[in-house]
C-alpha positions as a printed NumPy array, in Angstrom:
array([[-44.04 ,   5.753,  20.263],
       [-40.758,   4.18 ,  19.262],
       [-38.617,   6.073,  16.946],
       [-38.602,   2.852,  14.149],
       [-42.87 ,   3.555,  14.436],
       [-42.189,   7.373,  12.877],
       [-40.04 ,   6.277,  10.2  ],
       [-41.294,   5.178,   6.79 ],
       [-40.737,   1.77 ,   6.027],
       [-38.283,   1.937,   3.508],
       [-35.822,   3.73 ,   6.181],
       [-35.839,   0.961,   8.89 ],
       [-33.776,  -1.353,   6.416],
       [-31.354,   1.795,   5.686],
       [-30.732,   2.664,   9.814],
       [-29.754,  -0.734,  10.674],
       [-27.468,  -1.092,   7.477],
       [-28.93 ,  -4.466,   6.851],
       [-26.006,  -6.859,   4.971],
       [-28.13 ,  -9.254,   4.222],
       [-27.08 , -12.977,   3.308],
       [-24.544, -14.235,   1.078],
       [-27.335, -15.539,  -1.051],
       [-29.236, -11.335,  -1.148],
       [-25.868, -10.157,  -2.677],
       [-25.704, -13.21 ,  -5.556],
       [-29.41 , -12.131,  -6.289],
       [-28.462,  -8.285,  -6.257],
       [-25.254,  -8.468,  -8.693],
       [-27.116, -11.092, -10.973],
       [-24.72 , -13.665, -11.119],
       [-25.777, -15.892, -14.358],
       [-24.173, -12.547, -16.225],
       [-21.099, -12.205, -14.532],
       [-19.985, -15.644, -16.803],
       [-20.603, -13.414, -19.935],
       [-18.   , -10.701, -18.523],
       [-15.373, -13.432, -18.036],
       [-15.76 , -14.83 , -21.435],
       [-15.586, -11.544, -22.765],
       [-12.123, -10.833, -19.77 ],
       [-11.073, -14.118, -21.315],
       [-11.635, -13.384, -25.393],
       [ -9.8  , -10.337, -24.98 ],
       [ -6.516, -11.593, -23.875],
       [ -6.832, -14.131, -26.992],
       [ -7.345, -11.428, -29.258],
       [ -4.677,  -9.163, -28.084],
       [ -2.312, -11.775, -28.561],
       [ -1.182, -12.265, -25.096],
       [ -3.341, -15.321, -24.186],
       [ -3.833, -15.523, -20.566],
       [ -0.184, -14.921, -19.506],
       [  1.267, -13.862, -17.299],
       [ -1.498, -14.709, -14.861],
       [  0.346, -12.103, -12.123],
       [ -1.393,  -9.745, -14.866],
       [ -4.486, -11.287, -16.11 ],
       [ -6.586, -11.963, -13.043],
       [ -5.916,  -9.137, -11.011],
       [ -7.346,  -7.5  , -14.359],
       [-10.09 ,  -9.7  , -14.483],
       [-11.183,  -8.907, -10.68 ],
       [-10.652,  -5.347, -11.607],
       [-13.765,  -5.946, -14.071],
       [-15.901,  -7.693, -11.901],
       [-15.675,  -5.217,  -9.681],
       [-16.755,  -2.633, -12.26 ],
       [-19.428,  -5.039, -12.931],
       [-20.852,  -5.963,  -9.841],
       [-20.463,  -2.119,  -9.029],
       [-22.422,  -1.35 , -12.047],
       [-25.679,  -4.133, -11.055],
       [-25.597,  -2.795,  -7.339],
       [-26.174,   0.642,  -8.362],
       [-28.632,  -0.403, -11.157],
       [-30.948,  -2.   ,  -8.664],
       [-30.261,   1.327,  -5.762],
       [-31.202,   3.736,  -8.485],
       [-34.548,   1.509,  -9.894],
       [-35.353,   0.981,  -6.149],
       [-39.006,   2.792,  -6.511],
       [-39.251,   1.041, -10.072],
       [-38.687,  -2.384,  -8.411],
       [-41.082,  -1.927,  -5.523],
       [-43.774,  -2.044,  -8.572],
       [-42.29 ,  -4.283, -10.98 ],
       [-39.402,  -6.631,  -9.236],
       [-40.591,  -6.924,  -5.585],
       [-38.475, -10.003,  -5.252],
       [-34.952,  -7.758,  -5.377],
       [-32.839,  -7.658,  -2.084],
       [-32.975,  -3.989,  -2.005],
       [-36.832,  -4.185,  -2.536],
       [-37.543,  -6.836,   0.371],
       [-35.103,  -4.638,   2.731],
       [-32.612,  -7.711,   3.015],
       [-29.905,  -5.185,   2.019],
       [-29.927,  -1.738,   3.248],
       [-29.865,   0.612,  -0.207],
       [-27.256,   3.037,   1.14 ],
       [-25.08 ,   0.515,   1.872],
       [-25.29 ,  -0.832,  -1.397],
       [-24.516,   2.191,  -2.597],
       [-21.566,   2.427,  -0.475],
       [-20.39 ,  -1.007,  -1.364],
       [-21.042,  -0.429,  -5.831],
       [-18.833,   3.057,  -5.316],
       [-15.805,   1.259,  -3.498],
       [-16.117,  -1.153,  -5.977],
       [-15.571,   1.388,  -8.794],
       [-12.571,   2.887,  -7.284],
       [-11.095,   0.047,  -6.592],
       [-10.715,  -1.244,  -9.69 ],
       [ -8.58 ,   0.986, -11.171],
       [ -6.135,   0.829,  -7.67 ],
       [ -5.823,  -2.762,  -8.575],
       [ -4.886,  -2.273, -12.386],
       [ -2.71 ,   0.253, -11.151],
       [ -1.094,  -1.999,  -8.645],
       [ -0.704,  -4.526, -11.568],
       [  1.738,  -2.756, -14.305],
       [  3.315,  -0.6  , -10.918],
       [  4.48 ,  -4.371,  -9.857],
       [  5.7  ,  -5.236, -13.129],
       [  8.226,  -3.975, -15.507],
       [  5.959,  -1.175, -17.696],
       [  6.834,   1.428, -19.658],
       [  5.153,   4.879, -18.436],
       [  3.389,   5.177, -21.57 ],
       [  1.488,   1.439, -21.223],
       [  1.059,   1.812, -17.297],
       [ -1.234,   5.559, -18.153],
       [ -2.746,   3.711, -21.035],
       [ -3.851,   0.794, -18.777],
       [ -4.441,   2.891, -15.467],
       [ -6.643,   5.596, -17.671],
       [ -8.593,   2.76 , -19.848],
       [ -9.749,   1.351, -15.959],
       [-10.752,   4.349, -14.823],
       [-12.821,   5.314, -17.516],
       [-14.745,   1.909, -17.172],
       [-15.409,   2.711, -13.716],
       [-16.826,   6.626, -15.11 ],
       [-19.318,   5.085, -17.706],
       [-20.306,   2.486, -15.34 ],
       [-21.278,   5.529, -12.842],
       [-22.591,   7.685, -15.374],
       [-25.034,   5.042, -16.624],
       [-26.783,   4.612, -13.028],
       [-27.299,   8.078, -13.195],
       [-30.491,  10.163, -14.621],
       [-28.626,   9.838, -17.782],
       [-29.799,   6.104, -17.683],
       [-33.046,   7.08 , -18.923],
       [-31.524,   9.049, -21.964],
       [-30.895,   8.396, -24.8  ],
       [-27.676,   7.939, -23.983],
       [-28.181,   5.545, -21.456],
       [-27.478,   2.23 , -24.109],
       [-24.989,   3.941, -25.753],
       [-22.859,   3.858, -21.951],
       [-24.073,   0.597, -21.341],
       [-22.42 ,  -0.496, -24.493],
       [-19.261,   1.566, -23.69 ],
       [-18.878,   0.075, -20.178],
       [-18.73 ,  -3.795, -22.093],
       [-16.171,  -1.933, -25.037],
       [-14.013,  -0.359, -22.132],
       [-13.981,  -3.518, -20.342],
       [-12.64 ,  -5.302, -23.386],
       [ -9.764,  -2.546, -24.118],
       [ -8.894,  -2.476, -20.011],
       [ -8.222,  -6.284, -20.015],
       [ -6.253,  -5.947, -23.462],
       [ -4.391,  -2.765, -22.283],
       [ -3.158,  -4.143, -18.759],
       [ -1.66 ,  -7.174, -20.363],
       [ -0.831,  -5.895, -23.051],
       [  1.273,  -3.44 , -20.955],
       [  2.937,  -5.997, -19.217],
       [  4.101,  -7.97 , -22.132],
       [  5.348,  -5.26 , -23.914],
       [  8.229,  -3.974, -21.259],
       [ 11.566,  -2.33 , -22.14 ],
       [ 14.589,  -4.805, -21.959],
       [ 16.568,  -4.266, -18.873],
       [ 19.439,  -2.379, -18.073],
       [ 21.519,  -5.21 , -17.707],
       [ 20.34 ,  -7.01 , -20.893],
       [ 21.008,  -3.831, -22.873],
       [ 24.528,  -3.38 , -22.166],
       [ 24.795,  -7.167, -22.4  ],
       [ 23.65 ,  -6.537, -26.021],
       [ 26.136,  -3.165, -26.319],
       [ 29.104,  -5.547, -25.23 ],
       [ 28.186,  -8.115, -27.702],
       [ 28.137,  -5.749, -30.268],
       [ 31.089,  -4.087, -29.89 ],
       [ 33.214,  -7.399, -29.407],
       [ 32.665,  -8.424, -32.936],
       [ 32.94 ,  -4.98 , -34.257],
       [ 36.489,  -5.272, -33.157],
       [ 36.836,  -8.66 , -34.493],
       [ 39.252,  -8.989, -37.445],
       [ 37.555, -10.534, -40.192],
       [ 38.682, -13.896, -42.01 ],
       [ 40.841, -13.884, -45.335],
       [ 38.748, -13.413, -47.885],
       [ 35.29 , -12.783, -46.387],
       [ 33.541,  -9.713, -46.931],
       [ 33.691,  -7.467, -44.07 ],
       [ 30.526,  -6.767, -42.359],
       [ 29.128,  -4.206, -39.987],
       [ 26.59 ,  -5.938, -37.478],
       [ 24.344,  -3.521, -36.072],
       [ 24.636,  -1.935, -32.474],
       [ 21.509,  -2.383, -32.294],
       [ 19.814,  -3.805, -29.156],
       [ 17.675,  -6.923, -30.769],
       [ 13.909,  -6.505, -30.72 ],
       [ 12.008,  -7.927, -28.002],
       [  9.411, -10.008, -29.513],
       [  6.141,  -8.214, -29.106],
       [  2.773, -10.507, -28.339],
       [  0.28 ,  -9.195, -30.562],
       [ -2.063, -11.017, -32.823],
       [ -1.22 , -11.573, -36.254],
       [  1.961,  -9.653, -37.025],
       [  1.106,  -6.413, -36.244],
       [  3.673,  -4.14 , -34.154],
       [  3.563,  -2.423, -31.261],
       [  5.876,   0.427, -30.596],
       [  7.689,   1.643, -27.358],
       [  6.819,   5.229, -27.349],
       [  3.224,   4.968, -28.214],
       [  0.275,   3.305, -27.458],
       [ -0.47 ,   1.096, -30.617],
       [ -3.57 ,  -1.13 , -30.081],
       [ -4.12 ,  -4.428, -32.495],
       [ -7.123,  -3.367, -34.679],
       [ -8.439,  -7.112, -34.143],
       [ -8.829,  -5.46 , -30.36 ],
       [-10.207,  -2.441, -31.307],
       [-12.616,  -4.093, -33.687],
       [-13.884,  -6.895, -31.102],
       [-14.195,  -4.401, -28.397],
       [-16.776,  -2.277, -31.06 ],
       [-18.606,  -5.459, -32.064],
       [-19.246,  -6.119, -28.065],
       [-20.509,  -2.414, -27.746],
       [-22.524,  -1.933, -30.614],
       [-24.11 ,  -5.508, -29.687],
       [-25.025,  -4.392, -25.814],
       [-26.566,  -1.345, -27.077],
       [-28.62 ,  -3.273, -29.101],
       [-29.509,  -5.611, -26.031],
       [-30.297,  -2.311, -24.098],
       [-31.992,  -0.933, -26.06 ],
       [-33.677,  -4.097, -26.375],
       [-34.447,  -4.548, -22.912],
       [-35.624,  -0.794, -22.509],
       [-39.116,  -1.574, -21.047],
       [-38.663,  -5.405, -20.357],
       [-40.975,  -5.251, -17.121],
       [-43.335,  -4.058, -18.979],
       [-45.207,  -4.424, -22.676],
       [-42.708,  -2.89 , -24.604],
       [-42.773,  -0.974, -28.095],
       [-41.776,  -3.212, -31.509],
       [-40.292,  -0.394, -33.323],
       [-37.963,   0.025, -30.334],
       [-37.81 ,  -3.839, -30.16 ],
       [-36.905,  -3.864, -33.982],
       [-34.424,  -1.058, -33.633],
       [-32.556,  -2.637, -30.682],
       [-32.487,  -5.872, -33.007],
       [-31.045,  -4.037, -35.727],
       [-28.192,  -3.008, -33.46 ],
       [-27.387,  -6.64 , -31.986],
       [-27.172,  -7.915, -36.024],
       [-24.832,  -4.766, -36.728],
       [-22.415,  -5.789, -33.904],
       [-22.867,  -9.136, -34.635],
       [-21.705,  -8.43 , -38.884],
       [-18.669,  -6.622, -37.315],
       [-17.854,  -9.398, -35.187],
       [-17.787, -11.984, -37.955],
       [-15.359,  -9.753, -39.844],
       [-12.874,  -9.701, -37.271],
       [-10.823, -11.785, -39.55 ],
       [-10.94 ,  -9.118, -42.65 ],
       [ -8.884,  -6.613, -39.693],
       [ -5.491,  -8.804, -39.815],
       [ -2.928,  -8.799, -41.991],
       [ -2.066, -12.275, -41.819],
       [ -4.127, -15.847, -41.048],
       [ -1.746, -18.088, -40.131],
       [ -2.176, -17.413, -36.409],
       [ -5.363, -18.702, -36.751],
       [ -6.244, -22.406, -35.42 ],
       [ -8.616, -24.86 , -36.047],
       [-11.327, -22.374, -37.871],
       [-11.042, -21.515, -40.897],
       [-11.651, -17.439, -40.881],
       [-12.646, -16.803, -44.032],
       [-15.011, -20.414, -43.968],
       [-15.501, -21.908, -40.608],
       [-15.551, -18.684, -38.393],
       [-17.963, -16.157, -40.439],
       [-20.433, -19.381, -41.002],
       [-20.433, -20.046, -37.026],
       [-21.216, -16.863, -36.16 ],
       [-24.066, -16.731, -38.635],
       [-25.384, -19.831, -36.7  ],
       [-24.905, -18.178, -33.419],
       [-26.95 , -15.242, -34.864],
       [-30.175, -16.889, -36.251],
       [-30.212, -18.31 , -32.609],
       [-30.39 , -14.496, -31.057],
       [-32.179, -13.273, -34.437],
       [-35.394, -15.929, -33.385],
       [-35.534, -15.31 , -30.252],
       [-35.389, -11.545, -30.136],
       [-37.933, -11.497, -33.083],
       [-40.799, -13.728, -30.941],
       [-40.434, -10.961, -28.637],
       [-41.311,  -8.057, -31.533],
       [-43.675, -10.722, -32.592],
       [-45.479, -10.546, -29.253],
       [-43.984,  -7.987, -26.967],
       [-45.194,  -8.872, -23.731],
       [-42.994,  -8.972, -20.765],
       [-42.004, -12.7  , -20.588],
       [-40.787, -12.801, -24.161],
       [-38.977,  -9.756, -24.231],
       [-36.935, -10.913, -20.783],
       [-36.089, -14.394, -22.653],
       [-34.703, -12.642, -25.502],
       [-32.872, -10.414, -23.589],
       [-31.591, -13.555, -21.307],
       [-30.483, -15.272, -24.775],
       [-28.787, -12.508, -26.108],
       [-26.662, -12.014, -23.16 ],
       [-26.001, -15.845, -22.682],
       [-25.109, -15.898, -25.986],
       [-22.362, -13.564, -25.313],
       [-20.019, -16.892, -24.205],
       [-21.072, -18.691, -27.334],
       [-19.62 , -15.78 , -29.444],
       [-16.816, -14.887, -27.35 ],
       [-16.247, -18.992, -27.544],
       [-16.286, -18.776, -31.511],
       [-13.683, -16.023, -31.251],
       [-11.306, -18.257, -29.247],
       [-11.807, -21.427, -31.502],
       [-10.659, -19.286, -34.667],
       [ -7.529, -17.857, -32.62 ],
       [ -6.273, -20.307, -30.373],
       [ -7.945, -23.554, -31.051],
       [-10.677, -26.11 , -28.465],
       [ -9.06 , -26.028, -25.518],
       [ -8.85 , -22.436, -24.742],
       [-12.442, -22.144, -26.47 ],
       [-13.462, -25.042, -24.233],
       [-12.838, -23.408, -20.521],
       [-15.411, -20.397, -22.761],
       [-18.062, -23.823, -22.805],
       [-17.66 , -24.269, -19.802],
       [-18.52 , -20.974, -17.986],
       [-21.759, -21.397, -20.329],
       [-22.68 , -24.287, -18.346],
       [-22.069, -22.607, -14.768],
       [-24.178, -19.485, -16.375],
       [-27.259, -22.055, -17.231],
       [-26.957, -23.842, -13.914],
       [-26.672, -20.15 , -12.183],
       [-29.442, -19.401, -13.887],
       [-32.023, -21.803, -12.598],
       [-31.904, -19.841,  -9.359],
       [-31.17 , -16.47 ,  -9.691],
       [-32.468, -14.056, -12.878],
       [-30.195, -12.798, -15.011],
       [-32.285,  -9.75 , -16.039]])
């Protein structure tokens, strides 16, 4: 008897590390979702102030969480492996087309290499120490929530709550790395270009009959790129709250859509239903008072923030609210998965209504845009 004939089934897949086809590893990392990432990679560097510049900085960053991502939907499906045989039997790991250890393999490299790459990033650039640890450790604790949530803490409580901190750390990563980048020390060179400067007109004599004057010796401020006047300092690590308050709204809302989805293959409970709801409209209140966090509105563009922006996110919401609510309605399987599919689609439309406010319709329009590639994506490969 061959040796393949004494081996469970499940094994033969596994010994022959099985890569499967380009197509098996679209299907395994769920495309359609990976727009909702980049719309949320993308509404980040908007909100930190930074836009999407320097690109040297951004999509490195942005690869970085894909990675994370993809890392995080390769080890979902290796650790649900037995759940799928029963419930998903279409999955690549499922129908052996990719060997589950080498997924494994694959998800974990992933992980670490994310942070290498945001390290790599503010290393190659001009940092301060302080910015490059802040970046470097913000990375690296995305990659530790997206390994402690494919782990038997998934099925914890605490499982949503890392879910939602692996979209939150995403958000803070992106804003940190840039953010790091723009905010670098003058030179050497500039600096004593300043000293020189100052010191010529200190010995200056001063015209009959002006007042004399002592300029300051003081290198001038480098202009720092954060949203809405607010400072950031050299020696510390001073976040805009605008970031800090988006990156909440985006975790509180994936909890909700976690918690949402808890059971999804199967006929799930409405309290739970209700309760994930509940989350998704509490993220979704914080998000539309993103506006009440800054000190100053003239940044804004296009939407009005206190008008236009609140009212479009209410709009947005009613959308997620009516769909999520025929699932509590009747909780079978189909209706739960479209709700959960909505809600995470939506994701771009928010993140989209967040751009328009800060930076005006052609920024939010390249948002639009990976909305359409997500419903195209979509017709083919499932998103939950």
């Amino acid at each position: 008897m061959s040796d393949t004939a004494d081996k469970p089934k499940g094994q033969i897949a596994v010994d022959r590390l099985q890569w499967g086809s380009l197509n098996d590893w679209i299907q395994l990392v769920r495309l359609p979702t990976a727009f909702t990432l980049l719309s949320n990679c993308l509404a980040a560097a908007i909100v930190a102030g930074t836009l999407w510049w320097p690109l040297t900085a951004l999509l490195p960053a942005i690869f970085a969480s894909l990675l994370a991502y993809w890392a995080g939907m390769i080890l979902n499906d290796v650790v649900d492996l037995e759940e799928d045989r029963i419930h998903r039997p279409d999955r690549p790991l499922v129908r052996e087309k990719i060997s589950p250890v080498l997924a494994g393999h694959v998800a974990r490299a992933f992980l670490l290499l994310g942070p290498f790459i945001v390290l790599t990033v503010v290393t190659l650039h001009p940092v301060e120490q302080i910015w490059r640890l802040a970046a470097f450790m913000s990375s690296a604790i995305l990659s530790c929530c997206v390994y402690f949530y494919n782990s038997p803490m998934k099925l914890t409580p605490l499982g949503p709550v890392l879910m939602g901190a692996c979209r939150g750390m995403n958000i803070l990563a992106i804003g940190c790395t840039l953010l790091a980048v723009q905010v670098a020390a003058p030179t050497g060179s500039d600096t004593e270009t300043q000293l020189s400067s100052a010191e010529a007109t200190l010995s200056a004599e001063p015209a009959a009959g002006d007042e004399q004057t002592l300029p300051s010796t003081a290198p001038a401020e480098i202009e720092s790129p954060v949203a809405a006047g607010e400072a950031l300092t050299s020696d510390t690590v001073q976040l805009p709250s605008a970031l800090i308050g988006y990156a909440a709204a985006i975790a509180i809302y994936i909890i909700g859509v976690t918690t949402y989805a808890r059971h999804e293959e199967k006929e799930s409970s409405p309290t739970i239903l209700s309760f994930g709801l509940t989350l998704q409209v509490g993220g979704l209140v914080l998000l539309g008072a993103l506006p009440i966090m800054l000190k100053d509105s003239e940044s804004f563009r296009t939407l009005d923030p206190t008008r236009g922006y609140p009212l479009l996110i209410g709009l947005i919401s009613m959308t997620i609210i009516n769909r999520s609510m025929a699932g509590i309605r009747h909780p079978v399987s189909r209706k739960v998965q479209l709700g959960v599919k909505h809600s995470l689609l939506s994701l771009i439309l928010l993140d989209a209504a967040v751009v328009l406010m800060w930076s005006g319709p052609w920024y939010s329009g390249v948002l639009i845009a990976l909305l359409l590639l997500a419903l195209f994506s979509s017709i083919k490969v499932r998103s939950t």
